[in-house]
Amino acid sequence: MNSNQLQHQVLYMRRSLFDQGYLDSEQLIQLEDLQDDANPNFVEEVVSLFYSDSARLIQNIEQTLSNRPVDFSRLDDILHQFKGSCSSIGAKKVKDACSQFREYCNAGNAEGCSSSFQLIKQEYETLRRRLESYFQMVKQAKAA
Amino acid sequence: MGMITDSQFHVLAVDDSIIDRKLIERLLKTSSYQVTAVDSGNKALEFLGLLNEDEQTNSQVIQVNLIITDYCMPGMTGYDLLRKIKESASLKDIPVVIMSSENIPSRINRCLEEGAEEFFLKPVQLADVNKLKPHLMKGISKEIKEPNNINNKRKGLEEIDSADRTRTRLNDTIDINNDGLPDLEIV
């Protein structure tokens, strides 16, 4: 693709992320506004942190869910953290899945928590794929 | 040069979330503040020298012009940290701002009553950080804010309007409805 086509691709992918509810446009723009010549990779750095932090949280949830009796209070703490980091990067679908999990948690519903957890992981993986493709395309467009 | 520049202001940021620490650090640095970011209330107090019980002989004089802290942290919450700071003779005049992802009126009220200057809803944005300047410039003196949302008179404890994002304390009174005037009724 030539430079123009790459730019279009970037805009298209970006638009899709917003329209399909994966990412909050306002928050992404907030992050982009913090990027400058001295900090040209700020957004990607934050997203990178989100990946590693999410991996940690997912592992914690996994572990806590497998313990008996289920420690709902601990789960709620972890989900609170997860929700927080989702908010910070504008990860809407993952955040909503977290909210759903928390509702089951508050109700002491272990099965509901398990199924919500599957949803969280699903949404997280999808978002990650989409973001990685997007940033890849941004790089390509910049280099062209 | 002899001029007071923003780079002289040192903000201590406290948040257990690594992402939020990165965010707040960048937000503050963009506003030309010097930043120290720590991940717990204990580390904050350590940095402020409070954990060294004998404040008189504490030779580490660290100048901090404002403390911005997350509310929900394991161990010492932002509220606990706020109280400890306000109870300390050497630290009580440092302005403290609380951040939280949760819009809970009683929590907000408690923090403002305990002496927090502002309460920010997360995710914190550049517009919020711009509100720190007056607190840093004026030190401990408070200023009366320009009235806004005059049509929005609400009584008692209310959630923060999504458009407002912050709550401010005026002098020694509470201004929950954010109209720039002290509330006459506090439920």
CSV table of C-alpha atoms in Angstrom, one decimal:
chain,number,residue,atom,x,y,z
A,1,MET,CA,0.0,0.0,0.0
A,2,ASN,CA,1.2,3.5,-0.7
A,3,SER,CA,1.3,6.2,2.0
A,4,ASN,CA,-2.2,7.5,1.3
A,5,GLN,CA,-3.7,4.0,1.4
A,6,LEU,CA,-1.9,3.3,4.7
A,7,GLN,CA,-3.2,6.5,6.2
A,8,HIS,CA,-6.7,5.5,5.2
A,9,GLN,CA,-6.3,2.1,6.7
A,10,VAL,CA,-5.2,3.7,10.0
A,11,LEU,CA,-8.2,6.0,10.0
A,12,TYR,CA,-10.5,3.1,9.1
A,13,MET,CA,-9.1,0.9,11.9
A,14,ARG,CA,-9.3,3.7,14.4
A,15,ARG,CA,-12.9,4.5,13.4
A,16,SER,CA,-13.9,0.9,13.8
A,17,LEU,CA,-12.3,0.6,17.2
A,18,PHE,CA,-14.5,3.5,18.3
A,19,ASP,CA,-17.7,2.6,16.4
A,20,GLN,CA,-17.6,-1.0,17.5
A,21,GLY,CA,-17.3,0.0,21.1
A,22,TYR,CA,-13.9,-1.4,21.8
A,23,LEU,CA,-12.2,1.9,22.6
A,24,ASP,CA,-13.4,5.1,24.1
A,25,SER,CA,-12.4,7.9,21.6
A,26,GLU,CA,-12.2,10.6,24.3
A,27,GLN,CA,-9.7,8.6,26.4
A,28,LEU,CA,-7.5,7.7,23.4
A,29,ILE,CA,-7.4,11.3,22.3
A,30,GLN,CA,-6.5,12.3,25.9
A,31,LEU,CA,-3.6,9.9,25.8
A,32,GLU,CA,-2.5,11.0,22.3
A,33,ASP,CA,-2.5,14.6,23.5
A,34,LEU,CA,0.1,13.7,26.0
A,35,GLN,CA,2.4,12.4,23.3
A,36,ASP,CA,5.0,14.8,21.9
A,37,ASP,CA,8.4,14.8,20.4
A,38,ALA,CA,10.0,14.1,23.7
A,39,ASN,CA,7.5,11.3,24.4
A,40,PRO,CA,6.6,10.0,21.0
A,41,ASN,CA,5.6,6.5,22.1
A,42,PHE,CA,3.6,7.4,25.2
A,43,VAL,CA,0.3,5.8,24.0
A,44,GLU,CA,2.0,2.5,23.1
A,45,GLU,CA,3.9,2.5,26.4
A,46,VAL,CA,0.6,2.9,28.3
A,47,VAL,CA,-1.0,0.2,26.2
A,48,SER,CA,2.0,-2.1,26.8
A,49,LEU,CA,1.6,-1.6,30.5
A,50,PHE,CA,-2.1,-2.4,30.1
A,51,TYR,CA,-1.2,-5.7,28.5
A,52,SER,CA,1.2,-6.8,31.2
A,53,ASP,CA,-1.0,-5.5,34.0
A,54,SER,CA,-4.0,-7.3,32.5
A,55,ALA,CA,-2.1,-10.5,32.3
A,56,ARG,CA,-1.2,-10.3,35.9
A,57,LEU,CA,-4.8,-9.5,36.9
A,58,ILE,CA,-6.2,-12.3,34.7
A,59,GLN,CA,-3.9,-14.8,36.4
A,60,ASN,CA,-4.9,-13.5,39.9
A,61,ILE,CA,-8.6,-14.0,39.0
A,62,GLU,CA,-7.9,-17.5,37.6
A,63,GLN,CA,-6.1,-18.4,40.8
A,64,THR,CA,-8.7,-16.9,43.1
A,65,LEU,CA,-11.6,-18.5,41.2
A,66,SER,CA,-10.0,-21.9,41.6
A,67,ASN,CA,-9.8,-21.7,45.4
A,68,ARG,CA,-12.5,-23.1,47.6
A,69,PRO,CA,-14.3,-21.4,49.2
A,70,VAL,CA,-14.4,-18.6,46.6
A,71,ASP,CA,-13.1,-15.4,48.0
A,72,PHE,CA,-15.5,-12.9,46.5
A,73,SER,CA,-14.1,-10.0,48.4
A,74,ARG,CA,-10.6,-10.6,46.9
A,75,LEU,CA,-12.2,-11.1,43.4
A,76,ASP,CA,-13.9,-7.7,43.8
A,77,ASP,CA,-10.6,-6.1,44.7
A,78,ILE,CA,-8.9,-7.5,41.6
A,79,LEU,CA,-11.8,-6.5,39.4
A,80,HIS,CA,-11.8,-3.0,40.8
A,81,GLN,CA,-8.2,-2.8,39.7
A,82,PHE,CA,-8.9,-4.2,36.3
A,83,LYS,CA,-11.8,-1.9,35.8
A,84,GLY,CA,-9.5,1.0,36.7
A,85,SER,CA,-6.9,0.2,34.2
A,86,CYS,CA,-9.6,-0.4,31.5
A,87,SER,CA,-10.9,3.1,32.2
A,88,SER,CA,-7.4,4.6,31.9
A,89,ILE,CA,-7.0,3.4,28.4
A,90,GLY,CA,-10.7,3.5,27.5
A,91,ALA,CA,-11.1,-0.2,27.0
A,92,LYS,CA,-14.9,-0.2,27.0
A,93,LYS,CA,-15.9,-3.7,26.3
A,94,VAL,CA,-13.4,-5.2,28.7
A,95,LYS,CA,-14.6,-2.7,31.3
A,96,ASP,CA,-18.2,-3.7,30.8
A,97,ALA,CA,-17.3,-7.3,31.2
A,98,CYS,CA,-15.6,-6.5,34.4
A,99,SER,CA,-18.7,-4.7,35.7
A,100,GLN,CA,-20.7,-7.8,34.9
A,101,PHE,CA,-18.3,-9.9,36.8
A,102,ARG,CA,-18.5,-7.6,39.8
A,103,GLU,CA,-22.3,-7.9,39.8
A,104,TYR,CA,-22.0,-11.7,40.0
A,105,CYS,CA,-19.4,-11.3,42.7
A,106,ASN,CA,-21.6,-9.1,44.8
A,107,ALA,CA,-24.3,-11.7,44.5
A,108,GLY,CA,-21.9,-14.4,45.6
A,109,ASN,CA,-22.6,-16.2,42.3
A,110,ALA,CA,-19.4,-18.3,41.5
A,111,GLU,CA,-20.8,-19.7,38.3
A,112,GLY,CA,-21.8,-16.2,37.0
A,113,CYS,CA,-18.3,-15.1,37.9
A,114,SER,CA,-16.8,-17.9,35.9
A,115,SER,CA,-18.8,-17.2,32.8
A,116,SER,CA,-18.1,-13.4,33.1
A,117,PHE,CA,-14.4,-14.3,33.4
A,118,GLN,CA,-14.6,-16.1,30.1
A,119,LEU,CA,-16.1,-13.0,28.6
A,120,ILE,CA,-13.4,-10.8,30.1
A,121,LYS,CA,-10.7,-12.9,28.6
A,122,GLN,CA,-12.4,-13.0,25.2
A,123,GLU,CA,-12.9,-9.2,25.1
A,124,TYR,CA,-9.4,-8.6,26.3
A,125,GLU,CA,-7.9,-10.9,23.6
A,126,THR,CA,-9.9,-9.3,20.9
A,127,LEU,CA,-9.0,-5.8,22.0
A,128,ARG,CA,-5.3,-6.7,22.2
A,129,ARG,CA,-5.4,-8.2,18.7
A,130,ARG,CA,-7.2,-5.1,17.3
A,131,LEU,CA,-4.8,-2.7,19.1
A,132,GLU,CA,-1.7,-4.5,18.0
A,133,SER,CA,-2.9,-4.4,14.3
A,134,TYR,CA,-3.8,-0.8,14.7
A,135,PHE,CA,-0.4,0.3,16.1
A,136,GLN,CA,1.3,-1.9,13.5
A,137,MET,CA,-0.5,0.0,10.8
A,138,VAL,CA,0.2,3.4,12.5
A,139,LYS,CA,4.0,2.5,12.3
A,140,GLN,CA,3.8,1.5,8.7
A,141,ALA,CA,1.9,4.6,7.8
A,142,LYS,CA,4.5,6.7,9.6
A,143,ALA,CA,7.4,5.0,7.9
A,144,ALA,CA,5.9,5.4,4.4
B,1,MET,CA,17.1,33.8,36.3
B,2,GLY,CA,15.4,34.6,39.6
B,3,MET,CA,11.9,33.9,38.2
B,4,ILE,CA,9.5,31.4,39.8
B,5,THR,CA,8.8,28.9,37.1
B,6,ASP,CA,6.5,25.9,37.1
B,7,SER,CA,9.4,23.5,37.1
B,8,GLN,CA,10.0,24.5,40.7
B,9,PHE,CA,6.7,22.9,41.8
B,10,HIS,CA,7.2,19.4,43.0
B,11,VAL,CA,4.2,17.1,43.1
B,12,LEU,CA,4.1,13.8,44.9
B,13,ALA,CA,1.8,11.4,43.2
B,14,VAL,CA,0.5,8.3,45.0
B,15,ASP,CA,-1.3,5.4,43.2
B,16,ASP,CA,-1.0,1.6,43.4
B,17,SER,CA,-1.9,1.2,39.7
B,18,ILE,CA,1.2,1.2,37.4
B,19,ILE,CA,-0.9,2.5,34.5
B,20,ASP,CA,-2.4,5.4,36.5
B,21,ARG,CA,1.0,6.3,37.9
B,22,LYS,CA,2.4,6.6,34.4
B,23,LEU,CA,-0.6,8.6,33.3
B,24,ILE,CA,-0.5,11.0,36.2
B,25,GLU,CA,3.2,11.4,35.9
B,26,ARG,CA,2.9,12.4,32.2
B,27,LEU,CA,-0.1,14.7,32.9
B,28,LEU,CA,1.9,16.5,35.6
B,29,LYS,CA,5.1,16.7,33.6
B,30,THR,CA,3.2,18.0,30.6
B,31,SER,CA,2.2,20.8,33.0
B,32,SER,CA,5.9,21.3,33.8
B,33,TYR,CA,5.8,20.1,37.3
B,34,GLN,CA,8.5,18.0,38.8
B,35,VAL,CA,7.0,14.6,39.8
B,36,THR,CA,7.8,11.9,42.2
B,37,ALA,CA,5.4,8.9,41.9
B,38,VAL,CA,5.1,6.2,44.5
B,39,ASP,CA,2.8,3.2,44.8
B,40,SER,CA,1.6,3.4,48.3
B,41,GLY,CA,0.7,5.6,51.2
B,42,ASN,CA,3.6,4.2,53.2
B,43,LYS,CA,6.1,5.1,50.5
B,44,ALA,CA,4.6,8.5,50.3
B,45,LEU,CA,5.0,9.1,54.0
B,46,GLU,CA,8.5,7.7,53.8
B,47,PHE,CA,9.3,10.1,51.1
B,48,LEU,CA,7.8,13.0,53.1
B,49,GLY,CA,10.0,11.9,56.0
B,50,LEU,CA,7.1,11.3,58.3
B,51,LEU,CA,8.0,7.7,59.0
B,52,ASN,CA,11.2,9.1,60.6
B,53,GLU,CA,9.4,9.7,64.0
B,54,ASP,CA,11.7,12.5,65.1
B,55,GLU,CA,10.8,15.2,62.7
B,56,GLN,CA,13.2,17.7,64.2
B,57,THR,CA,16.3,15.7,63.4
B,58,ASN,CA,15.1,14.7,60.0
B,59,SER,CA,17.9,16.1,57.8
B,60,GLN,CA,16.2,15.1,54.6
B,61,VAL,CA,14.3,18.2,53.7
B,62,ILE,CA,12.2,17.4,50.7
B,63,GLN,CA,10.1,20.1,49.2
B,64,VAL,CA,6.7,18.9,48.1
B,65,ASN,CA,4.2,21.5,46.9
B,66,LEU,CA,1.2,19.2,46.3
B,67,ILE,CA,0.2,15.6,46.9
B,68,ILE,CA,-2.2,13.9,44.6
B,69,THR,CA,-3.3,10.5,45.7
B,70,ASP,CA,-5.6,7.7,44.6
B,71,TYR,CA,-8.4,6.9,47.1
B,72,CYS,CA,-8.6,3.1,46.8
B,73,MET,CA,-5.2,1.6,47.7
B,74,PRO,CA,-4.5,-1.6,49.6
B,75,GLY,CA,-3.3,-1.0,53.1
B,76,MET,CA,-3.4,2.8,53.6
B,77,THR,CA,-6.1,4.4,51.6
B,78,GLY,CA,-5.8,7.9,50.1
B,79,TYR,CA,-8.1,9.0,52.9
B,80,ASP,CA,-5.9,7.5,55.6
B,81,LEU,CA,-2.9,9.3,53.9
B,82,LEU,CA,-4.8,12.6,53.8
B,83,ARG,CA,-5.5,12.3,57.6
B,84,LYS,CA,-2.0,11.5,58.5
B,85,ILE,CA,-0.8,14.5,56.4
B,86,LYS,CA,-3.3,16.8,58.0
B,87,GLU,CA,-2.3,15.6,61.5
B,88,SER,CA,1.3,16.3,60.9
B,89,ALA,CA,2.6,19.7,61.9
B,90,SER,CA,5.2,19.8,59.2
B,91,LEU,CA,3.0,18.5,56.4
B,92,LYS,CA,-0.5,19.8,57.1
B,93,ASP,CA,-0.1,22.8,54.9
B,94,ILE,CA,0.7,20.8,51.7
B,95,PRO,CA,-2.4,20.8,49.5
B,96,VAL,CA,-3.8,17.3,48.9
B,97,VAL,CA,-5.9,16.2,46.0
B,98,ILE,CA,-7.8,12.9,46.0
B,99,MET,CA,-8.5,10.8,42.8
B,100,SER,CA,-11.0,8.1,42.6
B,101,SER,CA,-12.7,5.9,39.9
B,102,GLU,CA,-15.8,5.9,42.0
B,103,ASN,CA,-18.3,8.7,42.2
B,104,ILE,CA,-19.5,8.3,45.8
B,105,PRO,CA,-20.9,11.4,47.4
B,106,SER,CA,-20.2,10.4,51.0
B,107,ARG,CA,-16.6,9.6,50.1
B,108,ILE,CA,-16.1,12.9,48.3
B,109,ASN,CA,-17.6,14.8,51.2
B,110,ARG,CA,-15.5,13.0,53.7
B,111,CYS,CA,-12.3,13.8,51.8
B,112,LEU,CA,-13.1,17.5,51.3
B,113,GLU,CA,-14.1,17.8,55.0
B,114,GLU,CA,-10.9,16.2,56.0
B,115,GLY,CA,-9.0,19.0,54.1
B,116,ALA,CA,-8.5,17.7,50.6
B,117,GLU,CA,-8.5,20.6,48.1
B,118,GLU,CA,-10.0,18.8,45.2
B,119,PHE,CA,-11.5,15.5,44.3
B,120,PHE,CA,-10.9,14.2,40.8
B,121,LEU,CA,-12.8,11.5,39.1
B,122,LYS,CA,-10.6,9.0,37.2
B,123,PRO,CA,-9.4,8.8,34.5
B,124,VAL,CA,-7.8,12.2,35.3
B,125,GLN,CA,-7.5,14.5,32.3
B,126,LEU,CA,-5.4,17.5,31.4
B,127,ALA,CA,-8.3,19.8,32.2
B,128,ASP,CA,-8.3,18.4,35.8
B,129,VAL,CA,-4.5,18.9,36.2
B,130,ASN,CA,-4.9,22.5,35.1
B,131,LYS,CA,-7.0,23.0,38.2
B,132,LEU,CA,-4.0,22.3,40.4
B,133,LYS,CA,-2.2,25.5,39.5
B,134,PRO,CA,-4.1,27.8,41.9
B,135,HIS,CA,-3.5,25.5,44.8
B,136,LEU,CA,0.2,25.5,44.0
B,137,MET,CA,0.5,29.2,43.4
B,138,LYS,CA,-1.4,30.3,46.5
B,139,GLY,CA,0.0,27.8,48.9
B,140,ILE,CA,-2.3,27.4,51.8
B,141,SER,CA,-4.7,30.3,51.0
B,142,LYS,CA,-7.9,29.5,49.3
B,143,GLU,CA,-9.6,31.5,46.5
B,144,ILE,CA,-13.2,31.9,45.8
B,145,LYS,CA,-14.0,30.3,42.5
B,146,GLU,CA,-16.0,31.8,39.7
B,147,PRO,CA,-19.6,30.7,40.0
B,148,ASN,CA,-20.6,28.1,37.4
B,149,ASN,CA,-23.6,25.8,37.0
B,150,ILE,CA,-25.8,28.4,38.7
B,151,ASN,CA,-28.9,26.7,37.3
B,152,ASN,CA,-27.9,23.4,38.9
B,153,LYS,CA,-28.6,24.1,42.6
B,154,ARG,CA,-28.8,20.9,44.4
B,155,LYS,CA,-28.9,20.3,48.1
B,156,GLY,CA,-27.1,17.8,50.2
B,157,LEU,CA,-24.7,15.1,49.0
B,158,GLU,CA,-24.7,14.6,45.3
B,159,GLU,CA,-22.7,12.7,42.8
B,160,ILE,CA,-20.3,14.6,40.6
B,161,ASP,CA,-21.9,15.6,37.3
B,162,SER,CA,-20.1,13.8,34.5
B,163,ALA,CA,-19.4,17.2,33.0
B,164,ASP,CA,-17.8,18.6,36.2
B,165,ARG,CA,-15.4,15.7,37.0
B,166,THR,CA,-14.1,17.4,40.1
B,167,ARG,CA,-15.2,18.8,43.4
B,168,THR,CA,-13.5,21.7,45.2
B,169,ARG,CA,-13.3,22.8,48.8
B,170,LEU,CA,-13.7,26.6,49.3
B,171,ASN,CA,-11.9,27.9,52.4
B,172,ASP,CA,-13.3,25.8,55.3
B,173,THR,CA,-16.7,25.1,53.7
B,174,ILE,CA,-18.0,22.6,51.3
B,175,ASP,CA,-19.2,23.3,47.8
B,176,ILE,CA,-20.9,20.2,46.6
B,177,ASN,CA,-23.0,21.8,43.9
B,178,ASN,CA,-20.0,23.5,42.4
B,179,ASP,CA,-21.6,26.9,42.1
B,180,GLY,CA,-18.6,28.7,43.6
B,181,LEU,CA,-20.5,29.4,46.8
B,182,PRO,CA,-20.4,27.6,50.1
B,183,ASP,CA,-23.4,25.2,50.6
B,184,LEU,CA,-25.7,26.4,53.4
B,185,GLU,CA,-27.1,23.0,53.9
B,186,ILE,CA,-25.0,20.0,54.5
B,187,VAL,CA,-27.1,16.9,54.9
